[in-house]
């Protein structure tokens, strides 16, 4: 478009009758610039400049400029264009001035040819930058997906290992409760196997999974342990959430907040306000378990969960961990910005069987 406007449209504004040979020369010069553009963008830049051969690249550009100037001069001479243009601008027949020995050199053609080379080089560089950026994004996405799969694979065996140990201990005490625990665990395994294959699950399903875990853990607790679970009331608005994201915080409370001889409390509160989901988990701190509590930040479950939060919800979450509150409790507070699903968000009533 630039070449057409410069070579074909501009001469039409001249107040002279131009010979047909002039338009032939303009068309051939336009083709030369098109060839120069694509030769530089497709051959010279990728094979020389991008491979570090800067000296050869500059030499090829200089040779290309000389070739364009020489071909332009050859075309003009073959078409006898200097004489024809003189007659067009001087119809009175005044004598024409012959070109000097360096008549092949045309400053206007040289400057425009350099501009064509500059534009083509810029286009090729920008295209390569865009392609490289796209490749980096794809590699980062693949790396993130692989890392998330690895983190999830670490969390799930860690959870089931603890749960199976609990069921094994329960079979010695109460066989009926053990069967109930196995049924609850099978429902949880179904959730892990089928509902966590995608990148997100519904919040209601994640909450039901946490409820099943709490119910399973309560089967082996004594009366000295008080467990409180507050769910969003009266309605829970379903939104997509990463699966198995809330469990490590709850699991940590049961791991470090239960004592066989001393009274203990575990509080789990899940609240939803507009687009923010808040999870608060508190458990009693025991002196004999204090080293384990201090090492909680380096545990498999919570460390991986923090990493998953960094990958899945960058700049969209706040995680606060207090190892000893005024009430002698270990407190975890997670605030997560969740995005509603594309489908119509339906309120989800807390079902009785989930309780």
Short mmCIF file of C-alpha atoms in Angstrom, two decimals:
data_model
loop_
_atom_site.label_atom_id
_atom_site.label_comp_id
_atom_site.label_asym_id
_atom_site.label_seq_id
_atom_site.Cartn_x
_atom_site.Cartn_y
_atom_site.Cartn_z
CA UNK A 1 0.00 0.00 0.00
CA UNK A 2 2.85 2.36 0.83
CA UNK A 3 4.64 1.57 -2.42
CA UNK A 4 1.49 1.88 -4.49
CA UNK A 5 0.70 5.28 -3.00
CA UNK A 6 4.26 6.49 -3.55
CA UNK A 7 4.90 5.12 -7.02
CA UNK A 8 1.48 5.04 -8.65
CA UNK A 9 -0.83 7.50 -6.90
CA UNK A 10 1.56 10.40 -6.38
CA UNK A 11 2.56 10.84 -10.05
CA UNK A 12 -1.12 11.20 -10.95
CA UNK A 13 -1.06 14.56 -9.15
CA UNK A 14 1.55 15.89 -11.55
CA UNK A 15 0.26 18.30 -14.19
CA UNK A 16 2.09 16.59 -17.07
CA UNK A 17 1.27 13.84 -19.55
CA UNK A 18 3.49 10.95 -18.50
CA UNK A 19 4.63 8.37 -21.05
CA UNK A 20 3.55 4.73 -20.70
CA UNK A 21 7.17 3.71 -20.10
CA UNK A 22 7.11 5.70 -16.85
CA UNK A 23 4.32 3.53 -15.44
CA UNK A 24 6.19 0.39 -16.53
CA UNK A 25 9.25 1.59 -14.63
CA UNK A 26 7.17 2.45 -11.54
CA UNK A 27 5.53 -0.98 -11.53
CA UNK A 28 8.89 -2.75 -11.91
CA UNK A 29 10.41 -0.65 -9.13
CA UNK A 30 7.47 -1.55 -6.88
CA UNK A 31 8.12 -5.24 -7.58
CA UNK A 32 11.79 -4.70 -6.75
CA UNK A 33 10.90 -3.20 -3.37
CA UNK A 34 8.45 -6.03 -2.65
CA UNK A 35 11.17 -8.58 -3.48
CA UNK A 36 13.65 -6.64 -1.33
CA UNK A 37 11.19 -6.58 1.58
CA UNK A 38 10.51 -10.32 1.60
CA UNK A 39 14.10 -11.30 0.83
CA UNK A 40 15.25 -9.38 3.87
CA UNK A 41 12.36 -10.56 6.14
CA UNK A 42 12.39 -14.24 5.10
CA UNK A 43 16.06 -14.88 4.25
CA UNK A 44 18.55 -12.28 5.45
CA UNK A 45 17.16 -11.60 8.92
CA UNK A 46 16.41 -15.22 9.96
CA UNK A 47 19.57 -16.76 8.49
CA UNK A 48 22.07 -14.02 9.27
CA UNK A 49 20.88 -11.53 11.89
CA UNK A 50 19.13 -14.05 14.19
CA UNK A 51 22.14 -16.38 14.01
CA UNK A 52 24.61 -13.70 15.06
CA UNK A 53 26.18 -13.02 11.64
CA UNK A 54 25.76 -9.26 11.89
CA UNK A 55 28.67 -8.41 9.57
CA UNK A 56 27.34 -10.63 6.80
CA UNK A 57 23.85 -9.21 7.35
CA UNK A 58 25.06 -5.63 6.83
CA UNK A 59 27.03 -6.70 3.76
CA UNK A 60 23.99 -8.41 2.24
CA UNK A 61 21.85 -5.31 2.87
CA UNK A 62 24.47 -3.08 1.20
CA UNK A 63 24.66 -5.42 -1.78
CA UNK A 64 20.86 -5.46 -2.01
CA UNK A 65 20.73 -1.65 -2.10
CA UNK A 66 23.35 -1.54 -4.84
CA UNK A 67 21.44 -4.18 -6.82
CA UNK A 68 18.17 -2.23 -6.58
CA UNK A 69 19.87 1.00 -7.72
CA UNK A 70 21.61 -0.77 -10.61
CA UNK A 71 18.43 -2.52 -11.76
CA UNK A 72 16.49 0.71 -11.53
CA UNK A 73 19.07 2.47 -13.71
CA UNK A 74 19.07 -0.44 -16.18
CA UNK A 75 15.28 -0.35 -16.48
CA UNK A 76 15.33 3.41 -17.11
CA UNK A 77 17.96 3.07 -19.81
CA UNK A 78 16.20 0.17 -21.55
CA UNK A 79 12.96 2.14 -21.61
CA UNK A 80 14.77 5.38 -22.66
CA UNK A 81 12.96 6.97 -19.78
CA UNK A 82 15.31 9.95 -19.20
CA UNK A 83 14.64 11.30 -22.71
CA UNK A 84 10.90 10.59 -22.53
CA UNK A 85 10.57 12.29 -19.15
CA UNK A 86 12.50 15.31 -20.43
CA UNK A 87 10.04 15.64 -23.34
CA UNK A 88 7.12 15.35 -20.94
CA UNK A 89 8.40 18.14 -18.66
CA UNK A 90 9.91 20.26 -21.45
CA UNK A 91 7.59 20.08 -24.46
CA UNK A 92 9.30 23.19 -25.89
CA UNK A 93 12.26 21.03 -26.95
CA UNK A 94 14.98 22.50 -24.73
CA UNK A 95 18.09 20.29 -24.70
CA UNK A 96 18.22 17.58 -22.02
CA UNK A 97 21.02 17.10 -19.57
CA UNK A 98 22.66 13.67 -19.75
CA UNK A 99 23.37 11.87 -16.53
CA UNK A 100 26.89 11.80 -15.22
CA UNK A 101 28.97 8.63 -14.96
CA UNK A 102 27.31 8.00 -11.61
CA UNK A 103 23.84 8.43 -13.07
CA UNK A 104 22.77 5.03 -11.75
CA UNK A 105 22.79 6.53 -8.24
CA UNK A 106 19.35 7.85 -7.28
CA UNK A 107 19.14 9.31 -3.78
CA UNK A 108 15.34 9.04 -3.61
CA UNK A 109 15.38 5.37 -4.60
CA UNK A 110 18.18 4.70 -2.11
CA UNK A 111 16.35 6.31 0.81
CA UNK A 112 13.09 4.51 0.09
CA UNK A 113 14.96 1.20 -0.32
CA UNK A 114 16.60 1.73 3.07
CA UNK A 115 13.18 2.47 4.54
CA UNK A 116 11.85 -0.78 3.05
CA UNK A 117 14.74 -2.71 4.61
CA UNK A 118 14.16 -1.03 7.98
CA UNK A 119 10.46 -1.88 7.97
CA UNK A 120 11.04 -5.49 6.92
CA UNK A 121 13.72 -5.94 9.59
CA UNK A 122 11.41 -4.51 12.24
CA UNK A 123 8.54 -6.75 11.16
CA UNK A 124 10.75 -9.85 11.21
CA UNK A 125 12.15 -9.00 14.66
CA UNK A 126 8.72 -8.32 16.12
CA UNK A 127 7.37 -11.56 14.64
CA UNK A 128 10.23 -13.54 16.15
CA UNK A 129 9.69 -11.83 19.50
CA UNK A 130 6.00 -12.71 19.39
CA UNK A 131 6.73 -16.32 18.42
CA UNK A 132 9.33 -16.65 21.17
CA UNK A 133 6.90 -15.16 23.69
CA UNK A 134 4.19 -17.60 22.59
CA UNK A 135 6.61 -20.52 22.94
CA UNK A 136 7.63 -19.31 26.42
CA UNK A 137 3.98 -19.04 27.45
CA UNK A 138 3.26 -22.56 26.20
CA UNK A 139 6.30 -23.94 28.00
CA UNK A 140 5.35 -22.14 31.20
CA UNK A 141 1.80 -23.47 30.91
CA UNK A 142 3.08 -27.00 30.38
CA UNK A 143 5.45 -26.63 33.31
CA UNK A 144 2.68 -25.25 35.52
CA UNK A 145 0.31 -28.06 34.54
CA UNK A 146 2.97 -30.67 35.23
CA UNK A 147 3.83 -29.07 38.56
CA UNK A 148 0.19 -28.91 39.62
CA UNK A 149 -0.27 -32.57 38.75
CA UNK A 150 2.81 -33.42 40.78
CA UNK A 151 1.62 -31.38 43.77
CA UNK A 152 -1.85 -32.93 43.63
CA UNK A 153 -0.31 -36.40 43.43
CA UNK A 154 1.67 -35.62 46.57
CA UNK A 155 -1.36 -34.34 48.50
CA UNK A 156 -3.68 -37.25 47.75
CA UNK A 157 -1.42 -40.13 48.95
CA UNK A 158 -0.52 -38.07 52.00
CA UNK A 159 -4.20 -37.75 52.91
CA UNK A 160 -5.12 -41.37 52.24
CA UNK A 161 -2.12 -42.64 54.16
CA UNK A 162 -3.33 -40.83 57.30
CA UNK A 163 -6.96 -41.85 56.76
CA UNK A 164 -6.21 -45.54 56.29
CA UNK A 165 -4.19 -45.53 59.50
CA UNK A 166 -7.19 -44.06 61.30
CA UNK A 167 -9.55 -46.72 59.91
CA UNK A 168 -7.11 -49.46 60.86
CA UNK A 169 -7.08 -48.23 64.45
CA UNK A 170 -10.88 -47.98 64.42
CA UNK A 171 -11.38 -51.63 63.38
CA UNK A 172 -9.98 -52.73 66.73
CA UNK A 173 -12.43 -50.57 68.70
CA UNK A 174 -15.72 -50.66 66.80
CA UNK A 175 -16.37 -52.72 63.67
CA UNK A 176 -19.64 -50.91 62.80
CA UNK A 177 -17.96 -47.53 62.92
CA UNK A 178 -15.13 -48.94 60.82
CA UNK A 179 -17.60 -50.03 58.12
CA UNK A 180 -19.18 -46.57 58.21
CA UNK A 181 -15.73 -45.05 57.88
CA UNK A 182 -14.94 -47.25 54.86
CA UNK A 183 -18.20 -46.15 53.20
CA UNK A 184 -17.34 -42.49 53.80
CA UNK A 185 -13.83 -43.03 52.51
CA UNK A 186 -15.13 -44.71 49.35
CA UNK A 187 -17.30 -41.64 48.67
CA UNK A 188 -14.26 -39.43 49.17
CA UNK A 189 -12.14 -41.60 46.86
CA UNK A 190 -14.83 -41.32 44.19
CA UNK A 191 -14.59 -37.56 44.48
CA UNK A 192 -10.80 -37.61 44.20
CA UNK A 193 -10.76 -40.01 41.26
CA UNK A 194 -13.51 -38.46 39.15
CA UNK A 195 -14.09 -34.88 40.30
CA UNK A 196 -10.48 -33.72 40.54
CA UNK A 197 -9.41 -34.70 37.02
CA UNK A 198 -10.28 -31.24 35.71
CA UNK A 199 -8.63 -28.05 36.89
CA UNK A 200 -11.68 -26.93 38.88
CA UNK A 201 -14.61 -28.36 40.77
CA UNK A 202 -17.72 -26.83 42.32
CA UNK A 203 -17.41 -25.28 45.74
CA UNK A 204 -20.38 -27.29 47.01
CA UNK A 205 -18.61 -30.55 46.13
CA UNK A 206 -15.40 -29.40 47.77
CA UNK A 207 -17.29 -28.45 50.93
CA UNK A 208 -19.07 -31.83 50.99
CA UNK A 209 -15.69 -33.51 50.66
CA UNK A 210 -14.38 -31.55 53.63
CA UNK A 211 -17.53 -32.45 55.58
CA UNK A 212 -16.94 -36.15 54.85
CA UNK A 213 -13.38 -35.84 56.07
CA UNK A 214 -14.49 -34.17 59.30
CA UNK A 215 -17.15 -36.83 59.85
CA UNK A 216 -14.57 -39.53 59.26
CA UNK A 217 -12.11 -38.01 61.69
CA UNK A 218 -14.79 -37.54 64.37
CA UNK A 219 -15.40 -41.29 64.48
CA UNK A 220 -12.15 -41.86 66.34
CA UNK A 221 -12.21 -38.79 68.58
CA UNK A 222 -13.05 -38.83 72.29
CA UNK A 223 -15.41 -36.56 74.14
CA UNK A 224 -12.47 -34.36 75.09
CA UNK A 225 -12.30 -33.03 71.52
CA UNK A 226 -14.85 -30.45 70.39
CA UNK A 227 -15.15 -29.98 66.63
CA UNK A 228 -17.09 -27.05 65.19
CA UNK A 229 -17.72 -26.71 61.47
CA UNK A 230 -19.46 -23.58 60.22
CA UNK A 231 -20.65 -23.60 56.64
CA UNK A 232 -21.98 -20.66 54.62
CA UNK A 233 -25.54 -20.07 55.75
CA UNK A 234 -28.25 -20.02 54.68
CA UNK A 235 -27.09 -20.42 51.07
CA UNK A 236 -23.90 -21.49 49.36
CA UNK A 237 -23.24 -19.95 45.94
CA UNK A 238 -21.48 -22.45 43.72
CA UNK A 239 -18.29 -21.17 42.12
CA UNK A 240 -15.36 -23.00 40.52
CA UNK A 241 -12.50 -23.78 42.86
CA UNK A 242 -9.34 -25.85 42.61
CA UNK A 243 -10.03 -29.36 43.95
CA UNK A 244 -8.40 -30.59 47.15
CA UNK A 245 -7.44 -27.03 48.06
CA UNK A 246 -9.14 -26.71 51.47
CA UNK A 247 -8.38 -30.17 52.86
CA UNK A 248 -4.71 -29.67 53.93
CA UNK A 249 -5.68 -26.87 56.33
CA UNK A 250 -8.39 -29.02 57.92
CA UNK A 251 -6.16 -32.09 57.98
CA UNK A 252 -3.42 -30.14 59.74
CA UNK A 253 -5.83 -29.14 62.52
CA UNK A 254 -6.74 -32.78 63.24
CA UNK A 255 -3.10 -33.81 63.06
CA UNK A 256 -1.78 -31.26 65.57
CA UNK A 257 -4.85 -30.14 67.51
CA UNK A 258 -6.00 -33.38 69.12
CA UNK A 259 -4.88 -34.76 72.46
CA UNK A 260 -5.79 -38.10 74.01
CA UNK A 261 -5.78 -36.76 77.58
CA UNK A 262 -6.32 -32.99 77.47
CA UNK A 263 -9.39 -31.06 76.29
CA UNK A 264 -8.98 -29.65 72.81
CA UNK A 265 -10.96 -27.68 70.29
CA UNK A 266 -10.99 -27.54 66.52
CA UNK A 267 -12.85 -24.77 64.74
CA UNK A 268 -13.40 -24.76 60.98
CA UNK A 269 -15.29 -21.81 59.54
CA UNK A 270 -16.10 -21.37 55.87
CA UNK A 271 -17.70 -18.09 54.82
CA UNK A 272 -18.61 -16.57 51.49
CA UNK A 273 -19.08 -12.87 50.85
CA UNK A 274 -19.61 -11.69 47.27
CA UNK A 275 -16.57 -12.95 45.37
CA UNK A 276 -14.43 -13.79 48.39
CA UNK A 277 -14.24 -17.17 50.09
CA UNK A 278 -12.79 -17.21 53.61
CA UNK A 279 -11.58 -20.30 55.44
CA UNK A 280 -10.59 -20.05 59.10
CA UNK A 281 -9.12 -23.04 60.91
CA UNK A 282 -8.16 -22.97 64.59
CA UNK A 283 -6.90 -25.75 66.82
CA UNK A 284 -5.59 -26.02 70.35
CA UNK A 285 -1.82 -25.86 70.78
CA UNK A 286 -0.28 -28.51 73.05
CA UNK A 287 3.24 -28.15 74.53
CA UNK A 288 4.19 -31.72 73.65
CA UNK A 289 3.20 -31.10 70.02
CA UNK A 290 4.78 -27.66 69.76
CA UNK A 291 7.76 -28.76 67.62
CA UNK A 292 5.37 -30.32 65.10
CA UNK A 293 3.33 -27.13 65.01
CA UNK A 294 6.43 -25.03 64.39
CA UNK A 295 7.37 -27.32 61.52
CA UNK A 296 3.91 -27.15 59.97
CA UNK A 297 5.09 -24.69 57.33
CA UNK A 298 7.45 -27.30 55.95
CA UNK A 299 4.94 -30.15 55.87
CA UNK A 300 3.99 -31.79 52.61
CA UNK A 301 0.31 -30.81 52.66
CA UNK A 302 0.50 -27.12 53.57
CA UNK A 303 3.66 -26.43 51.58
CA UNK A 304 2.13 -27.86 48.43
CA UNK A 305 -1.13 -26.04 49.06
CA UNK A 306 0.69 -22.72 49.31
CA UNK A 307 2.49 -23.54 46.06
CA UNK A 308 -0.80 -24.41 44.36
CA UNK A 309 -2.24 -21.11 45.53
CA UNK A 310 0.72 -19.27 44.01
CA UNK A 311 0.20 -21.04 40.69
CA UNK A 312 -3.59 -21.01 40.46
CA UNK A 313 -4.53 -17.81 42.27
CA UNK A 314 -1.63 -15.35 41.89
CA UNK A 315 -2.38 -12.03 43.57
CA UNK A 316 -5.86 -13.36 44.41
CA UNK A 317 -5.37 -14.87 47.84
CA UNK A 318 -4.13 -13.99 51.32
CA UNK A 319 -2.86 -16.66 53.68
CA UNK A 320 -2.18 -15.87 57.32
CA UNK A 321 -0.68 -18.39 59.76
CA UNK A 322 -0.49 -17.65 63.50
CA UNK A 323 1.31 -20.28 65.54
CA UNK A 324 0.06 -19.00 68.91
CA UNK A 325 -2.93 -16.71 69.33
CA UNK A 326 -4.09 -15.08 72.55
CA UNK A 327 -6.35 -18.08 73.10
CA UNK A 328 -3.41 -20.52 72.78
CA UNK A 329 -4.55 -21.70 69.37
CA UNK A 330 -2.92 -22.31 66.04
CA UNK A 331 -4.84 -20.23 63.47
CA UNK A 332 -4.89 -20.32 59.68
CA UNK A 333 -6.89 -17.75 57.73
CA UNK A 334 -7.27 -18.02 53.96
CA UNK A 335 -9.05 -15.37 51.88
CA UNK A 336 -9.54 -16.40 48.28
CA UNK A 337 -11.00 -14.41 45.39
CA UNK A 338 -13.13 -16.81 43.38
CA UNK A 339 -14.66 -16.09 39.97
CA UNK A 340 -18.28 -17.17 39.32
CA UNK A 341 -18.74 -19.77 36.63
CA UNK A 342 -20.08 -18.89 33.20
CA UNK A 343 -23.21 -20.87 33.85
CA UNK A 344 -25.95 -19.43 35.98
CA UNK A 345 -24.89 -19.62 39.60
CA UNK A 346 -27.48 -21.48 41.60
CA UNK A 347 -27.76 -21.38 45.37
CA UNK A 348 -26.88 -24.67 46.92
CA UNK A 349 -28.77 -25.60 50.05
CA UNK A 350 -26.88 -27.42 52.73
CA UNK A 351 -28.15 -30.96 52.45
CA UNK A 352 -29.02 -32.96 55.52
CA UNK A 353 -27.10 -36.05 54.46
CA UNK A 354 -23.95 -33.97 54.05
CA UNK A 355 -24.21 -33.10 57.71
#
